[in-house]
Amino acid sequence: QLDSAAVELSVVVGTAPDNLAAIRGLAEIHQRRGELAEALQYYRRALELARHDPELEETVERMTKLIAPPSSGDADVSVEALFDFDRLVQQLGAETP
């Protein structure tokens, strides 16, 4: 009965946007449905209301990694490797030093 629960919880959140239990309920429903991005939005919203809840902190951290796992080597990329500054300067009409 996830669908009917989601409808009811959405009504509660619509009338009481800071209702932590309803927000967590919606997060869990989306997670059970496999809608991880939506679940993560609700978990983050819940964490804003319960800032130092270790369970919510762990859940948000774990789901963030699931949705966007860190790719290898990204930390070693320099700004210079991403942009060709000489070319950009030429396109802007200035001279390269």
Coordinates of N, CA and C in Angstrom, one line a residue, residues 2-73:
L2 N 2.0 1.2 -0.7 CA 2.9 2.3 -0.8 C 2.2 3.5 -1.4
D3 N 1.4 3.3 -2.4 CA 0.8 4.4 -3.2 C -0.1 5.2 -2.3
S4 N -1.0 4.5 -1.5 CA -1.9 5.2 -0.7 C -1.2 5.9 0.5
A5 N -0.2 5.3 1.0 CA 0.6 5.9 2.1 C 1.3 7.1 1.5
A6 N 1.9 7.1 0.3 CA 2.5 8.2 -0.3 C 1.6 9.4 -0.4
V7 N 0.4 9.1 -0.8 CA -0.6 10.2 -1.0 C -0.9 10.8 0.3
E8 N -1.2 10.0 1.3 CA -1.5 10.5 2.7 C -0.3 11.3 3.2
L9 N 0.9 10.8 3.1 CA 2.1 11.6 3.6 C 2.3 12.8 2.9
S10 N 2.0 12.8 1.6 CA 2.2 14.1 0.8 C 1.2 15.1 1.3
V11 N 0.0 14.7 1.6 CA -1.0 15.7 2.2 C -0.5 16.2 3.5
V12 N 0.1 15.4 4.3 CA 0.6 15.8 5.6 C 1.7 16.8 5.4
V13 N 2.7 16.5 4.5 CA 3.8 17.4 4.3 C 3.3 18.7 3.6
G14 N 2.3 18.6 2.8 CA 1.7 19.8 2.2 C 1.1 20.8 3.2
T15 N 0.5 20.2 4.3 CA -0.1 21.1 5.3 C 0.9 21.4 6.5
A16 N 1.8 20.5 6.7 CA 2.8 20.7 7.8 C 4.2 20.3 7.2
P17 N 4.8 21.3 6.5 CA 6.1 21.0 5.8 C 7.3 20.6 6.7
D18 N 7.2 20.8 8.0 CA 8.2 20.4 8.9 C 7.9 19.2 9.6
N19 N 7.0 18.4 9.2 CA 6.6 17.1 9.8 C 7.7 16.1 9.5
L20 N 8.6 15.9 10.4 CA 9.7 15.0 10.2 C 9.3 13.6 9.9
A21 N 8.3 13.1 10.6 CA 7.9 11.7 10.4 C 7.3 11.5 9.0
A22 N 6.5 12.4 8.5 CA 6.0 12.3 7.2 C 7.1 12.4 6.1
I23 N 8.0 13.3 6.3 CA 9.1 13.4 5.4 C 9.9 12.2 5.3
R24 N 10.2 11.6 6.5 CA 11.0 10.3 6.5 C 10.2 9.2 5.9
G25 N 8.9 9.2 6.1 CA 8.0 8.2 5.5 C 8.1 8.3 4.0
L26 N 8.0 9.5 3.4 CA 8.1 9.6 2.0 C 9.4 9.2 1.5
A27 N 10.5 9.5 2.2 CA 11.8 9.1 1.8 C 11.9 7.5 1.7
E28 N 11.4 6.9 2.8 CA 11.4 5.4 2.8 C 10.6 4.8 1.7
I29 N 9.4 5.4 1.4 CA 8.6 4.9 0.3 C 9.3 5.0 -1.0
H30 N 10.0 6.2 -1.3 CA 10.7 6.3 -2.5 C 11.9 5.3 -2.6
Q31 N 12.5 5.1 -1.5 CA 13.6 4.2 -1.4 C 13.1 2.8 -1.7
R32 N 12.0 2.4 -1.2 CA 11.5 1.0 -1.4 C 11.1 0.8 -2.9
R33 N 10.7 1.9 -3.5 CA 10.3 1.9 -4.9 C 11.5 1.9 -5.8
G34 N 12.7 2.1 -5.3 CA 13.9 2.2 -6.1 C 14.1 3.6 -6.7
E35 N 13.4 4.6 -6.2 CA 13.5 5.9 -6.7 C 14.5 6.7 -5.7
L36 N 15.8 6.4 -5.9 CA 16.8 6.8 -5.0 C 17.0 8.3 -5.0
A37 N 16.9 8.9 -6.1 CA 17.2 10.4 -6.2 C 16.1 11.1 -5.4
E38 N 14.8 10.7 -5.6 CA 13.7 11.3 -4.8 C 13.8 11.0 -3.3
A39 N 14.2 9.7 -3.0 CA 14.4 9.4 -1.6 C 15.5 10.2 -1.0
L40 N 16.6 10.4 -1.7 CA 17.7 11.2 -1.1 C 17.2 12.7 -0.9
Q41 N 16.4 13.2 -1.7 CA 15.9 14.6 -1.5 C 15.1 14.7 -0.2
Y42 N 14.3 13.7 0.0 CA 13.5 13.7 1.3 C 14.4 13.4 2.5
Y43 N 15.3 12.5 2.4 CA 16.3 12.3 3.5 C 17.1 13.5 3.8
R44 N 17.5 14.3 2.8 CA 18.2 15.5 3.0 C 17.3 16.5 3.7
R45 N 16.1 16.6 3.3 CA 15.1 17.5 3.9 C 14.9 17.1 5.4
A46 N 14.8 15.8 5.7 CA 14.7 15.4 7.0 C 15.9 15.7 7.9
L47 N 17.1 15.6 7.3 CA 18.3 15.9 8.0 C 18.4 17.4 8.3
E48 N 17.8 18.2 7.5 CA 17.8 19.7 7.8 C 17.0 19.9 9.0
L49 N 16.0 19.1 9.3 CA 15.2 19.3 10.5 C 15.8 18.6 11.7
A50 N 16.5 17.5 11.5 CA 17.1 16.8 12.6 C 18.6 16.7 12.3
R51 N 19.3 17.9 12.4 CA 20.7 18.1 12.0 C 21.7 17.1 12.5
H52 N 21.5 16.6 13.7 CA 22.5 15.8 14.3 C 22.0 14.3 14.5
D53 N 21.2 13.9 13.6 CA 20.7 12.5 13.7 C 21.7 11.6 13.0
P54 N 22.4 10.8 13.7 CA 23.4 10.0 13.1 C 22.9 9.0 12.1
E55 N 21.7 8.5 12.3 CA 21.1 7.5 11.3 C 20.8 8.2 10.0
L56 N 20.2 9.4 10.1 CA 20.0 10.2 8.9 C 21.3 10.6 8.2
E57 N 22.2 11.0 8.9 CA 23.5 11.4 8.4 C 24.1 10.2 7.6
E58 N 24.1 9.1 8.2 CA 24.6 7.9 7.5 C 23.8 7.5 6.3
T59 N 22.5 7.6 6.4 CA 21.7 7.3 5.2 C 21.9 8.2 4.1
V60 N 22.0 9.5 4.4 CA 22.3 10.5 3.3 C 23.6 10.3 2.7
E61 N 24.6 10.0 3.5 CA 26.0 9.7 3.0 C 26.0 8.5 2.1
R62 N 25.4 7.4 2.6 CA 25.3 6.2 1.8 C 24.6 6.3 0.5
M63 N 23.4 7.0 0.5 CA 22.6 7.1 -0.7 C 23.3 8.1 -1.7
T64 N 24.0 9.1 -1.2 CA 24.7 10.0 -2.1 C 25.8 9.2 -2.8
K65 N 26.5 8.3 -2.1 CA 27.5 7.5 -2.8 C 26.9 6.5 -3.8
L66 N 25.7 6.0 -3.5 CA 25.0 5.1 -4.4 C 24.6 5.8 -5.7
I67 N 24.1 7.0 -5.5 CA 23.6 7.7 -6.7 C 24.7 8.3 -7.6
A68 N 25.8 8.9 -6.9 CA 26.9 9.5 -7.7 C 28.2 9.0 -7.0
P69 N 28.6 7.7 -7.3 CA 29.8 7.2 -6.8 C 31.0 8.0 -7.3
P70 N 32.0 8.2 -6.4 CA 33.2 9.0 -6.9 C 33.9 8.2 -8.0
S71 N 34.3 8.9 -9.0 CA 35.1 8.3 -10.1 C 36.6 8.4 -9.7
S72 N 37.3 7.4 -10.2 CA 38.7 7.4 -9.9 C 39.5 8.5 -10.7
G73 N 40.4 9.1 -10.0 CA 41.3 10.1 -10.6 C 40.8 11.5 -10.7

